CSV table of C-alpha atoms in Angstrom, one decimal:
chain,number,residue,atom,x,y,z
N,1,MET,CA,111.4,-105.8,53.8
N,2,TYR,CA,108.9,-108.8,53.8
N,3,PRO,CA,109.5,-111.6,56.4
N,4,SER,CA,109.9,-114.7,54.7
N,5,PRO,CA,106.4,-116.1,53.5
N,6,GLU,CA,106.9,-119.0,55.6
N,7,THR,CA,107.7,-117.1,58.9
N,8,PRO,CA,104.5,-118.3,61.1
N,9,ALA,CA,102.2,-115.2,62.2
N,10,VAL,CA,103.2,-113.9,65.7
N,11,PRO,CA,100.7,-114.8,68.4
N,12,ALA,CA,99.0,-112.0,70.6
N,13,LEU,CA,96.2,-111.6,72.7
N,14,GLY,CA,92.7,-112.6,70.9
N,15,GLY,CA,94.2,-114.0,68.1
N,16,VAL,CA,97.2,-113.8,65.9
N,17,VAL,CA,98.6,-111.1,64.1
N,18,PRO,CA,99.8,-111.9,60.6
N,19,MET,CA,102.9,-110.8,58.9
N,20,ARG,CA,102.3,-108.7,55.8
N,21,VAL,CA,101.5,-111.1,52.7
N,22,GLN,CA,103.4,-110.0,49.6
N,23,ALA,CA,100.9,-111.3,47.1
N,24,ILE,CA,97.7,-108.9,48.2
N,25,ASP,CA,100.1,-106.2,47.7
N,26,VAL,CA,101.3,-107.3,44.0
N,27,VAL,CA,97.8,-108.5,42.9
N,28,ARG,CA,96.2,-105.5,44.0
N,29,GLY,CA,98.8,-103.4,42.8
N,30,LEU,CA,98.6,-104.8,39.6
N,31,VAL,CA,94.7,-104.5,39.2
N,32,MET,CA,95.1,-100.8,40.0
N,33,VAL,CA,97.8,-100.3,37.3
N,34,VAL,CA,95.5,-101.9,34.8
N,35,MET,CA,92.4,-100.1,36.1
N,36,ALA,CA,94.1,-96.9,35.3
N,37,LEU,CA,94.1,-98.2,31.8
N,38,ASP,CA,90.3,-98.2,31.7
N,39,HIS,CA,90.0,-94.5,33.3
N,40,VAL,CA,92.5,-93.4,30.5
N,41,ARG,CA,90.5,-94.3,27.8
N,42,ASP,CA,87.6,-93.0,28.6
N,43,PHE,CA,88.9,-89.5,29.1
N,44,TRP,CA,91.4,-89.9,26.6
N,45,SER,CA,89.9,-92.2,23.5
N,46,PRO,CA,86.0,-93.0,24.3
N,47,THR,CA,83.9,-94.2,21.7
N,48,ALA,CA,80.4,-93.5,20.5
N,49,PHE,CA,79.8,-97.6,21.4
N,50,ARG,CA,80.4,-99.9,23.6
N,51,PRO,CA,83.9,-101.4,23.5
N,52,LYS,CA,82.4,-104.6,24.2
N,53,ASP,CA,79.7,-104.6,21.2
N,54,LEU,CA,81.0,-107.2,19.0
N,55,SER,CA,79.4,-105.7,16.2
N,56,GLN,CA,81.2,-102.7,16.1
N,57,THR,CA,84.3,-103.2,18.2
N,58,SER,CA,87.7,-104.2,17.0
N,59,GLU,CA,89.5,-107.6,19.1
N,60,LEU,CA,92.0,-104.8,20.8
N,61,LEU,CA,89.4,-102.2,21.7
N,62,PHE,CA,87.2,-105.6,23.6
N,63,PHE,CA,90.2,-106.4,25.1
N,64,THR,CA,91.2,-103.3,26.6
N,65,ARG,CA,88.0,-103.0,28.1
N,66,TRP,CA,87.9,-106.6,29.0
N,67,ILE,CA,91.0,-106.9,30.8
N,68,THR,CA,89.8,-103.9,33.4
N,69,HIS,CA,87.3,-106.3,34.4
N,70,PHE,CA,89.4,-108.2,36.8
N,71,CYS,CA,90.0,-105.0,38.2
N,72,ALA,CA,86.9,-104.3,40.5
N,73,PRO,CA,85.9,-107.9,41.6
N,74,THR,CA,90.1,-108.8,43.2
N,75,PHE,CA,90.2,-104.7,44.5
N,76,VAL,CA,86.6,-105.7,46.5
N,77,PHE,CA,87.6,-109.2,47.2
N,78,LEU,CA,90.9,-108.3,48.6
N,79,SER,CA,89.3,-105.3,50.6
N,80,GLY,CA,87.7,-108.2,52.5
N,81,VAL,CA,91.0,-110.3,52.8
N,82,SER,CA,92.1,-107.0,54.6
N,83,ILE,CA,89.6,-106.5,57.0
N,84,TRP,CA,89.7,-110.0,58.6
N,85,LEU,CA,93.5,-109.3,58.8
N,86,GLN,CA,92.8,-106.0,60.2
N,87,GLN,CA,90.7,-107.6,62.9
N,88,GLN,CA,93.6,-109.9,63.6
N,89,LYS,CA,95.2,-106.8,64.7
N,90,LEU,CA,92.7,-104.9,66.5
N,91,LYS,CA,92.6,-108.1,68.4
N,92,SER,CA,88.8,-106.7,68.9
N,93,GLN,CA,85.6,-107.1,67.2
N,94,SER,CA,84.1,-104.5,68.9
N,95,ALA,CA,87.3,-102.1,67.6
N,96,THR,CA,87.1,-103.8,64.0
N,97,SER,CA,83.1,-102.7,63.8
N,98,ARG,CA,83.5,-99.4,65.0
N,99,PHE,CA,86.4,-99.2,62.3
N,100,LEU,CA,84.3,-100.2,59.6
N,101,LEU,CA,81.8,-97.8,60.1
N,102,LYS,CA,83.7,-95.3,60.1
N,103,ARG,CA,86.1,-95.8,57.3
N,104,GLY,CA,83.2,-97.2,55.6
N,105,LEU,CA,81.0,-93.8,55.8
N,106,TRP,CA,84.5,-92.1,54.9
N,107,LEU,CA,84.5,-94.0,51.6
N,108,VAL,CA,80.8,-93.1,50.7
N,109,LEU,CA,81.4,-89.6,51.3
N,110,MET,CA,84.9,-89.3,49.4
N,111,GLU,CA,82.8,-91.2,46.2
N,112,VAL,CA,79.6,-88.6,46.7
N,113,GLY,CA,81.9,-85.3,47.2
N,114,VAL,CA,85.2,-85.9,45.7
N,115,ILE,CA,85.2,-88.7,43.2
N,116,SER,CA,82.1,-87.5,41.8
N,117,PHE,CA,83.6,-84.3,40.9
N,118,LEU,CA,87.3,-85.5,39.6
N,119,LEU,CA,85.4,-87.5,37.4
N,120,GLN,CA,82.8,-84.9,35.9
N,121,TRP,CA,84.5,-81.5,36.7
N,122,SER,CA,81.1,-80.8,37.9
N,123,TYR,CA,78.1,-82.2,40.3
N,124,SER,CA,76.0,-82.6,37.4
N,125,MET,CA,75.4,-86.5,38.9
N,126,ILE,CA,76.6,-88.2,41.9
N,127,LEU,CA,78.2,-91.5,41.0
N,128,LEU,CA,78.3,-94.4,43.0
N,129,GLN,CA,80.7,-96.6,41.8
N,130,VAL,CA,83.5,-99.1,43.2
N,131,ILE,CA,84.3,-96.8,46.1
N,132,TRP,CA,80.3,-96.4,47.4
N,133,VAL,CA,80.2,-100.4,47.1
N,134,ILE,CA,83.1,-100.9,49.3
N,135,GLY,CA,81.8,-98.2,51.7
N,136,CYS,CA,78.8,-100.0,51.9
N,137,GLY,CA,80.4,-103.4,52.3
N,138,MET,CA,82.5,-102.0,55.2
N,139,VAL,CA,79.0,-100.6,56.7
N,140,LEU,CA,77.5,-103.6,56.3
N,141,LEU,CA,79.8,-106.0,57.7
N,142,ALA,CA,80.6,-103.9,60.7
N,143,ALA,CA,77.6,-105.7,61.8
N,144,LEU,CA,77.8,-108.7,59.8
N,145,LEU,CA,81.0,-110.0,61.5
N,146,TRP,CA,79.1,-110.5,64.7
N,147,LEU,CA,77.1,-113.4,63.0
N,148,PRO,CA,78.4,-116.8,63.4
N,149,ARG,CA,80.9,-117.4,60.3
N,150,LEU,CA,78.8,-120.5,59.1
N,151,ALA,CA,75.9,-117.9,58.5
N,152,LEU,CA,78.6,-115.5,56.8
N,153,MET,CA,79.3,-118.4,54.5
N,154,LEU,CA,75.6,-119.4,53.7
N,155,LEU,CA,75.5,-115.6,53.2
N,156,ALA,CA,77.9,-115.2,50.8
N,157,ALA,CA,77.2,-118.7,48.7
N,158,PHE,CA,73.5,-117.3,48.8
N,159,ILE,CA,74.2,-114.0,47.7
N,160,LEU,CA,77.1,-115.3,44.8
N,161,VAL,CA,75.3,-118.1,43.2
N,162,GLY,CA,71.6,-117.0,43.6
N,163,HIS,CA,71.3,-113.5,42.9
N,164,ASN,CA,71.1,-114.3,39.4
N,165,ALA,CA,67.6,-116.1,39.7
N,166,LEU,CA,66.6,-112.8,41.5
N,167,PRO,CA,64.7,-110.3,38.7
N,168,SER,CA,65.7,-106.6,39.0
N,169,VAL,CA,63.2,-104.3,40.1
N,170,GLN,CA,61.1,-102.3,37.6
N,171,PRO,CA,60.0,-99.9,38.0
N,172,ILE,CA,62.3,-98.2,40.2
N,173,THR,CA,59.9,-96.3,42.8
N,174,ALA,CA,60.2,-95.2,46.4
N,175,ALA,CA,59.1,-98.4,48.0
N,176,THR,CA,61.4,-100.2,45.8
N,177,THR,CA,64.6,-98.1,46.0
N,178,GLY,CA,66.4,-100.3,48.7
N,179,TRP,CA,66.1,-103.6,46.6
N,180,ALA,CA,67.2,-101.6,43.1
N,181,LEU,CA,69.8,-100.2,45.3
N,182,LEU,CA,70.8,-104.3,46.4
N,183,HIS,CA,70.6,-106.0,43.5
N,184,ASN,CA,69.4,-103.6,40.0
N,185,GLY,CA,72.1,-103.1,37.4
N,186,PRO,CA,72.9,-99.3,36.6
N,187,PHE,CA,70.0,-97.0,37.0
N,188,LEU,CA,69.4,-93.4,37.7
N,189,LEU,CA,68.0,-92.3,40.7
N,190,SER,CA,66.4,-89.2,41.8
N,191,VAL,CA,66.4,-88.0,45.8
N,192,GLY,CA,65.0,-84.6,46.2
N,193,LEU,CA,67.2,-81.7,45.3
N,194,LEU,CA,70.0,-83.7,45.1
N,195,PRO,CA,71.9,-83.7,41.5
N,196,PRO,CA,70.9,-87.6,40.0
N,197,LEU,CA,72.5,-90.6,41.6
N,198,LEU,CA,73.9,-92.5,38.8
N,199,VAL,CA,74.1,-96.0,40.6
N,200,ALA,CA,76.5,-98.0,38.8
N,201,TYR,CA,77.8,-100.5,41.2
N,202,SER,CA,74.5,-102.3,43.5
N,203,VAL,CA,75.6,-103.3,46.9
N,204,GLY,CA,74.3,-106.9,47.2
N,205,PRO,CA,76.6,-109.0,44.7
N,206,TRP,CA,79.6,-106.7,45.6
N,207,LEU,CA,78.6,-107.4,49.5
N,208,GLY,CA,79.1,-111.1,48.5
N,209,VAL,CA,82.3,-110.6,46.8
N,210,MET,CA,83.6,-108.7,50.0
N,211,LEU,CA,82.5,-111.6,52.2
N,212,ALA,CA,84.2,-114.4,50.2
N,213,GLY,CA,87.3,-112.4,50.6
N,214,TYR,CA,87.0,-111.6,54.5
N,215,LEU,CA,86.0,-115.5,55.1
N,216,LEU,CA,89.0,-116.8,53.0
N,217,GLY,CA,91.1,-114.2,55.3
N,218,PRO,CA,92.3,-117.1,57.0
N,219,TRP,CA,94.0,-118.7,54.7
N,220,PHE,CA,96.6,-115.8,54.8
N,221,VAL,CA,98.1,-116.4,57.5
N,222,ARG,CA,98.7,-120.2,56.9
N,223,PRO,CA,102.2,-121.8,55.8
N,224,MET,CA,103.1,-120.3,52.0
N,225,SER,CA,102.7,-124.0,50.7
N,226,GLU,CA,99.2,-124.8,52.3
N,227,ARG,CA,98.0,-121.4,51.3
N,228,LYS,CA,99.6,-121.4,47.9
N,229,LYS,CA,97.7,-124.9,47.5
N,230,LEU,CA,94.3,-123.7,48.6
N,231,LEU,CA,94.3,-120.8,46.6
N,232,ARG,CA,95.4,-122.6,43.0
N,233,MET,CA,92.7,-125.5,43.7
N,234,THR,CA,90.0,-122.6,44.6
N,235,GLY,CA,91.4,-120.5,41.8
N,236,ALA,CA,91.3,-123.6,39.4
N,237,GLY,CA,87.4,-124.7,40.6
N,238,MET,CA,86.0,-121.1,39.8
N,239,LEU,CA,87.2,-121.6,36.3
N,240,ALA,CA,86.0,-125.0,36.1
N,241,VAL,CA,82.7,-123.8,37.1
N,242,PHE,CA,83.0,-121.1,34.6
N,243,PHE,CA,83.6,-122.8,31.5
N,244,SER,CA,81.0,-125.6,32.2
N,245,LEU,CA,78.1,-123.0,33.4
N,246,ARG,CA,79.0,-120.5,30.6
N,247,PHE,CA,79.2,-123.3,27.9
N,248,THR,CA,75.6,-124.8,28.3
N,249,ASN,CA,74.3,-121.2,28.3
N,250,TRP,CA,72.4,-122.8,31.7
N,251,TYR,CA,72.7,-120.6,34.4
N,252,GLY,CA,74.9,-117.9,36.2
N,253,ASP,CA,74.9,-114.9,33.5
N,254,PRO,CA,72.0,-113.1,32.2
N,255,THR,CA,73.8,-112.7,28.3
N,256,PRO,CA,74.7,-116.1,26.6
N,257,TRP,CA,77.1,-116.4,24.7
N,258,SER,CA,76.5,-117.0,20.8
N,259,VAL,CA,78.3,-118.1,17.3
N,260,GLN,CA,79.4,-114.8,15.8
N,261,PRO,CA,79.3,-114.0,11.8
N,262,LYS,CA,82.4,-112.5,12.3
N,263,GLY,CA,84.2,-115.7,12.6
N,264,GLY,CA,85.9,-117.6,15.4
N,265,LEU,CA,87.7,-115.2,17.2
N,266,TYR,CA,84.9,-113.2,18.0
N,267,THR,CA,82.8,-115.9,19.3
N,268,ALA,CA,85.4,-116.9,21.6
N,269,LEU,CA,84.9,-112.6,22.7
N,270,SER,CA,81.3,-113.8,23.0
N,271,PHE,CA,82.2,-116.8,25.3
N,272,LEU,CA,84.0,-114.1,27.8
N,273,ASN,CA,81.9,-111.2,27.2
N,274,VAL,CA,79.9,-111.7,31.2
N,275,SER,CA,78.1,-108.9,32.8
N,276,LYS,CA,79.6,-106.9,35.5
N,277,TYR,CA,76.8,-104.9,36.1
N,278,PRO,CA,75.4,-106.4,38.5
N,279,PRO,CA,78.3,-108.9,38.8
N,280,SER,CA,77.0,-112.5,37.1
N,281,LEU,CA,78.0,-115.6,38.7
N,282,LEU,CA,80.3,-116.3,36.1
N,283,PHE,CA,82.1,-112.8,35.9
N,284,VAL,CA,82.8,-113.3,39.4
N,285,CYS,CA,84.1,-116.7,39.0
N,286,LEU,CA,86.2,-115.9,35.9
N,287,THR,CA,87.6,-112.9,37.7
N,288,LEU,CA,88.4,-114.0,41.1
N,289,GLY,CA,89.5,-117.5,39.6
N,290,VAL,CA,92.4,-116.1,37.7
N,291,SER,CA,92.9,-113.7,40.6
N,292,LEU,CA,93.5,-116.3,43.1
N,293,LEU,CA,95.6,-118.2,40.8
N,294,LEU,CA,97.8,-115.2,40.6
N,295,LEU,CA,97.8,-114.6,44.3
N,296,SER,CA,99.2,-118.1,44.6
N,297,ARG,CA,102.1,-117.5,42.4
N,298,LEU,CA,103.2,-114.1,43.4
N,299,GLU,CA,103.9,-114.5,47.0
N,300,ALA,CA,107.5,-116.3,46.3
N,301,VAL,CA,108.2,-113.5,43.3
N,302,ASP,CA,110.5,-110.8,44.3
N,303,ASN,CA,112.0,-108.7,41.2
N,304,ARG,CA,112.0,-105.1,40.1
N,305,LEU,CA,108.2,-105.1,39.0
N,306,THR,CA,106.5,-106.8,41.9
N,307,ARG,CA,108.8,-104.1,44.1
N,308,TRP,CA,107.4,-101.8,41.8
N,309,LEU,CA,103.5,-103.4,42.1
N,310,ARG,CA,103.8,-103.3,45.8
N,311,THR,CA,104.2,-99.8,46.1
N,312,PHE,CA,101.2,-99.1,44.8
N,313,GLY,CA,99.2,-101.7,46.3
N,314,GLN,CA,100.1,-100.6,49.7
N,315,VAL,CA,98.6,-96.8,49.1
N,316,PRO,CA,95.4,-98.2,47.0
N,317,PHE,CA,93.5,-95.2,48.0
N,318,PHE,CA,96.0,-92.7,47.6
N,319,TYR,CA,96.8,-93.8,44.4
N,320,PHE,CA,93.1,-94.1,43.7
N,321,LEU,CA,92.6,-90.6,44.1
N,322,LEU,CA,95.9,-89.5,42.7
N,323,HIS,CA,95.4,-91.4,39.6
N,324,LEU,CA,92.0,-89.8,38.7
N,325,LEU,CA,93.1,-86.4,39.5
N,326,VAL,CA,95.8,-86.9,37.0
N,327,ILE,CA,94.1,-88.7,34.1
N,328,SER,CA,91.0,-86.2,34.5
N,329,ALA,CA,93.1,-82.8,34.8
N,330,GLY,CA,95.3,-84.0,32.2
N,331,ALA,CA,92.5,-84.8,29.6
N,332,CYS,CA,91.1,-81.4,30.6
N,333,LEU,CA,94.1,-79.7,29.3
N,334,TRP,CA,94.8,-81.5,26.3
N,335,THR,CA,91.3,-81.1,25.0
N,336,HIS,CA,91.9,-77.3,25.8
N,337,TRP,CA,95.0,-77.7,23.6
N,338,ALA,CA,93.8,-79.7,21.0
N,339,PHE,CA,90.4,-78.5,20.3
N,340,GLY,CA,90.4,-75.2,21.8
N,341,GLN,CA,88.0,-76.0,24.4
N,342,ALA,CA,87.9,-78.3,27.9
N,343,ILE,CA,85.7,-80.8,27.0
N,344,ASN,CA,84.9,-84.0,29.2
N,345,LEU,CA,84.8,-86.5,26.5
N,346,ALA,CA,84.0,-89.5,29.4
N,347,PHE,CA,81.0,-87.6,29.9
N,348,ALA,CA,79.6,-85.6,27.2
N,349,ASN,CA,77.1,-86.9,24.6
N,350,PRO,CA,79.2,-88.1,21.2
N,351,THR,CA,77.0,-85.3,19.6
N,352,ALA,CA,78.6,-83.0,21.6
N,353,TRP,CA,82.5,-83.7,20.8
N,354,PRO,CA,84.8,-81.9,18.6
N,355,LYS,CA,84.5,-82.7,14.8
N,356,ASN,CA,87.9,-83.4,14.5
N,357,TYR,CA,88.1,-85.9,17.5
N,358,GLU,CA,89.0,-89.5,16.6
N,359,PRO,CA,89.6,-92.3,19.4
N,360,SER,CA,93.1,-93.9,19.3
N,361,LEU,CA,93.9,-96.9,21.3
N,362,LEU,CA,97.5,-96.0,20.6
N,363,ARG,CA,96.8,-92.3,22.3
N,364,ALA,CA,95.5,-94.1,25.4
N,365,TYR,CA,98.3,-96.7,26.1
N,366,VAL,CA,100.8,-93.7,25.7
N,367,VAL,CA,99.1,-91.6,28.1
N,368,TRP,CA,98.7,-94.9,30.5
N,369,ALA,CA,101.8,-95.8,30.6
N,370,VAL,CA,103.2,-91.9,31.3
N,371,VAL,CA,100.5,-91.8,34.0
N,372,VAL,CA,101.5,-95.1,35.5
N,373,LEU,CA,105.0,-94.4,35.8
N,374,ALA,CA,104.6,-90.4,36.9
N,375,LEU,CA,102.4,-91.9,39.9
N,376,TYR,CA,105.2,-94.4,41.0
N,377,TRP,CA,106.9,-91.5,42.7
N,378,PRO,CA,104.3,-89.9,44.9
N,379,CYS,CA,103.0,-93.2,45.6
N,380,SER,CA,106.7,-94.4,46.9
N,381,TRP,CA,106.9,-91.2,48.9
N,382,TYR,CA,103.8,-91.5,50.5
N,383,ARG,CA,104.6,-95.5,51.1
N,384,ARG,CA,107.3,-94.6,53.3
N,385,PHE,CA,105.9,-91.4,55.0
N,386,LYS,CA,103.1,-94.0,56.1
N,387,GLN,CA,105.8,-96.5,57.2
N,388,ARG,CA,107.4,-93.8,59.1
N,389,ASN,CA,104.4,-92.2,60.8
N,390,SER,CA,101.2,-93.4,62.7
N,391,TYR,CA,98.9,-90.6,62.6
N,392,TRP,CA,95.2,-91.4,63.0
N,393,TRP,CA,94.2,-90.2,59.2
N,394,LEU,CA,96.5,-92.7,57.8
N,395,ALA,CA,94.3,-95.3,58.1
N,396,TYR,CA,91.9,-93.4,56.2
N,397,LEU,CA,93.7,-92.4,52.8
């Protein structure tokens, strides 16, 4: 059971121990459910062109991809919030720093050793995506949390507002690899005898998102009425910045919008088509603006849907690993049955796809619904297991 949202935090030595915030679990569960749609589409209904290519995409395919852009920034932001809340429970900066260092390195190891394999069915490439960037953010925050709060605020503002003014590194050499990892968009990196590294998520901009969550963490122990007002005003302000800057095409995203020959709806899609790799200022304003409004709204909502989402939101890493396993293994079985060979459509070159393969959004949505429903029961069991036990390793899964 959740305490009343108006229940004040419980005093403790070294600070306060906050009550669990329902809205965090609900919104995190929501974005994880939406995230599964993107992964199902990749494995069960990929297209030879990018879904946001306005010259080739359909409206439904565009939105199927676009809606999933809310997942990573919300997940990273809430990781920052959760780190601040965890720090209040540990009652010590030293203990928090040690935990973040170990947890961050563990997540990087899992991205490299487990998640890359689940996605590819091999180690032909090492994929560095959202779990890698959360892990790196935790390792960096283990050191940064010792800085004064004002310094962290200035650093977060510089990253989020200023990184679009910084050029990407080209070409990437041994001397410039560090800057590329911090700032560049997706790129391939060769390191000795290791498989090629596909760096899909650069560390710097996502660290800014995590820092923003960490800095807003104190809001989540305030009374609900005050918290809702702060979240609502900040979310609305971020959306106002998005619409103002996006309309002028002045700053904040490397890809300007334009009037489209296919008509007004596609022009609107062009307006919304902001850059995720790396996340631009306008991408962050749009996605986190909406997420903050959801956080302000869902704290007091208690119904079957929010309880269902809360189950997923309380076991995020367990859900993440399990949903990738189910989606990729299911796609392996399906392609073997449908085409006579198991083929990873998500990573195979389109020229190697079976001749009778056709993308189908209907198939993707049906599989997505089945996967999410099937995951509820193991996630519900694991949530109860975590609540009943206090094994040290539960903090890492």
